[in-house]
Short mmCIF file of C-alpha atoms in Angstrom, two decimals:
data_model
loop_
_atom_site.label_atom_id
_atom_site.label_comp_id
_atom_site.label_asym_id
_atom_site.label_seq_id
_atom_site.Cartn_x
_atom_site.Cartn_y
_atom_site.Cartn_z
CA UNK A 1 26.38 -18.62 30.30
CA UNK A 2 23.82 -18.16 33.08
CA UNK A 3 20.55 -20.05 32.88
CA UNK A 4 16.96 -19.51 33.95
CA UNK A 5 13.99 -21.79 34.56
CA UNK A 6 11.81 -22.20 31.45
CA UNK A 7 8.47 -23.92 31.23
CA UNK A 8 6.75 -24.37 27.85
CA UNK A 9 3.24 -25.78 27.67
CA UNK A 10 0.47 -26.22 25.10
CA UNK A 11 -3.12 -27.32 25.72
CA UNK A 12 -1.99 -30.88 24.91
CA UNK A 13 1.25 -31.29 26.81
CA UNK A 14 4.15 -29.97 28.81
CA UNK A 15 6.76 -29.38 26.10
CA UNK A 16 9.77 -28.29 28.18
CA UNK A 17 10.45 -27.85 31.87
CA UNK A 18 14.06 -27.13 32.76
CA UNK A 19 16.93 -24.68 32.63
CA UNK A 20 17.78 -22.73 29.48
CA UNK A 21 20.39 -20.15 28.57
CA UNK A 22 18.25 -18.42 25.93
CA UNK A 23 14.76 -18.32 24.47
CA UNK A 24 14.15 -16.48 21.21
CA UNK A 25 10.50 -16.21 20.18
CA UNK A 26 8.26 -14.16 17.90
CA UNK A 27 5.96 -12.00 20.01
CA UNK A 28 3.18 -9.67 18.92
CA UNK A 29 5.71 -6.81 19.12
CA UNK A 30 8.47 -8.66 17.21
CA UNK A 31 11.22 -11.08 18.13
CA UNK A 32 12.21 -11.19 21.80
CA UNK A 33 15.20 -12.96 23.30
CA UNK A 34 15.04 -13.90 26.95
CA UNK A 35 18.28 -14.38 28.87
CA UNK A 36 18.96 -14.91 32.58
CA UNK A 37 18.15 -11.77 34.55
CA UNK A 38 15.59 -10.48 32.04
CA UNK A 39 13.23 -7.86 33.40
CA UNK A 40 9.62 -8.86 34.06
CA UNK A 41 7.80 -9.07 30.74
CA UNK A 42 4.45 -10.15 29.32
CA UNK A 43 3.57 -10.46 25.65
CA UNK A 44 1.29 -12.28 23.25
CA UNK A 45 3.07 -14.84 21.08
CA UNK A 46 2.94 -14.42 17.32
CA UNK A 47 3.42 -17.03 14.62
CA UNK A 48 7.03 -17.89 13.86
CA UNK A 49 10.22 -19.66 14.71
CA UNK A 50 11.38 -20.19 18.28
CA UNK A 51 14.88 -21.12 19.43
CA UNK A 52 15.85 -22.56 22.78
CA UNK A 53 19.43 -22.95 23.94
CA UNK A 54 19.67 -25.40 26.82
CA UNK A 55 22.84 -27.10 28.01
CA UNK A 56 24.66 -25.36 25.16
CA UNK A 57 22.49 -27.04 22.51
CA UNK A 58 20.14 -25.19 20.18
CA UNK A 59 16.65 -26.52 19.41
CA UNK A 60 14.39 -24.89 16.83
CA UNK A 61 10.61 -24.96 16.93
CA UNK A 62 7.54 -23.50 15.28
CA UNK A 63 5.29 -21.63 17.72
CA UNK A 64 1.93 -19.94 17.35
CA UNK A 65 -0.43 -18.12 19.69
CA UNK A 66 -0.45 -17.85 23.44
CA UNK A 67 1.64 -15.74 25.77
CA UNK A 68 5.16 -15.32 27.13
CA UNK A 69 5.68 -14.30 30.75
CA UNK A 70 8.86 -13.44 32.63
CA UNK A 71 8.28 -12.92 36.34
CA UNK A 72 10.97 -12.88 39.03
CA UNK A 73 13.32 -14.82 36.78
CA UNK A 74 10.81 -17.55 35.94
CA UNK A 75 9.91 -17.82 32.25
CA UNK A 76 6.61 -19.33 31.12
CA UNK A 77 5.63 -19.84 27.51
CA UNK A 78 2.09 -21.05 26.93
CA UNK A 79 1.42 -21.59 23.23
CA UNK A 80 -1.54 -22.72 21.19
CA UNK A 81 0.96 -24.82 19.21
CA UNK A 82 4.66 -25.48 19.78
CA UNK A 83 6.47 -28.08 17.69
CA UNK A 84 10.17 -28.83 17.76
CA UNK A 85 11.71 -29.14 14.29
CA UNK A 86 12.11 -32.92 14.56
CA UNK A 87 8.37 -33.26 15.33
CA UNK A 88 7.21 -31.43 12.18
CA UNK A 89 5.82 -33.43 9.27
CA UNK A 90 7.11 -31.37 6.34
CA UNK A 91 4.81 -32.95 3.76
CA UNK A 92 1.77 -32.26 5.92
CA UNK A 93 2.88 -28.65 6.43
CA UNK A 94 3.34 -28.16 2.67
CA UNK A 95 -0.11 -29.61 2.01
CA UNK A 96 -1.62 -27.22 4.59
CA UNK A 97 0.14 -24.31 2.88
CA UNK A 98 -1.25 -25.34 -0.51
CA UNK A 99 -4.78 -25.69 0.90
CA UNK A 100 -4.62 -22.26 2.51
CA UNK A 101 -3.29 -20.63 -0.66
CA UNK A 102 -5.99 -22.29 -2.77
CA UNK A 103 -8.75 -21.19 -0.40
CA UNK A 104 -7.38 -17.62 -0.31
CA UNK A 105 -7.52 -17.43 -4.10
CA UNK A 106 -11.30 -17.87 -3.93
CA UNK A 107 -13.64 -15.10 -2.91
CA UNK A 108 -13.94 -15.14 0.89
CA UNK A 109 -15.31 -12.77 3.45
CA UNK A 110 -13.00 -10.81 5.75
CA UNK A 111 -13.36 -13.20 8.70
CA UNK A 112 -12.60 -16.27 6.58
CA UNK A 113 -9.67 -14.48 4.95
CA UNK A 114 -8.13 -13.63 8.33
CA UNK A 115 -8.40 -17.27 9.43
CA UNK A 116 -6.87 -18.50 6.17
CA UNK A 117 -3.99 -16.03 6.42
CA UNK A 118 -3.25 -17.30 9.95
CA UNK A 119 -3.31 -20.91 8.70
CA UNK A 120 -0.97 -19.95 5.86
CA UNK A 121 1.43 -18.19 8.24
CA UNK A 122 1.49 -21.20 10.56
CA UNK A 123 2.17 -23.58 7.66
CA UNK A 124 4.97 -21.37 6.33
CA UNK A 125 6.51 -21.16 9.81
CA UNK A 126 6.41 -24.94 10.19
CA UNK A 127 7.98 -25.42 6.75
CA UNK A 128 10.76 -22.94 7.51
CA UNK A 129 11.66 -24.67 10.78
CA UNK A 130 11.44 -28.12 9.19
CA UNK A 131 13.74 -27.08 6.32
CA UNK A 132 16.30 -25.63 8.73
CA UNK A 133 16.43 -28.98 10.52
CA UNK A 134 16.99 -31.14 7.39
#
């Protein structure tokens, strides 16, 4: 399978810089899979599972926020958070989910509710990726 250059970064670190055969990620418009030769593309990144296939091996991750860019065959993914499955602390993610659910059950204003729903979605995404890696 043909490969393309993929660079993944967060504000804290360079997560991946190398060749990949496939990148599947949740965008604002839905899931998008990038393969070699993909047309130029720009999208906001949603909250959800990501999958990279590099050197024939699949790696799962939880991603949230940022943008995905494909330009002249170069693929850049800049995320607010990007954690490979083996980096996720499942107990911490479950505790974050419980905290978000508890806070949502209380009366909150619309702005606080939106923030809590995003925290809940991120925690659920992290748990899903962590469980798939067990």
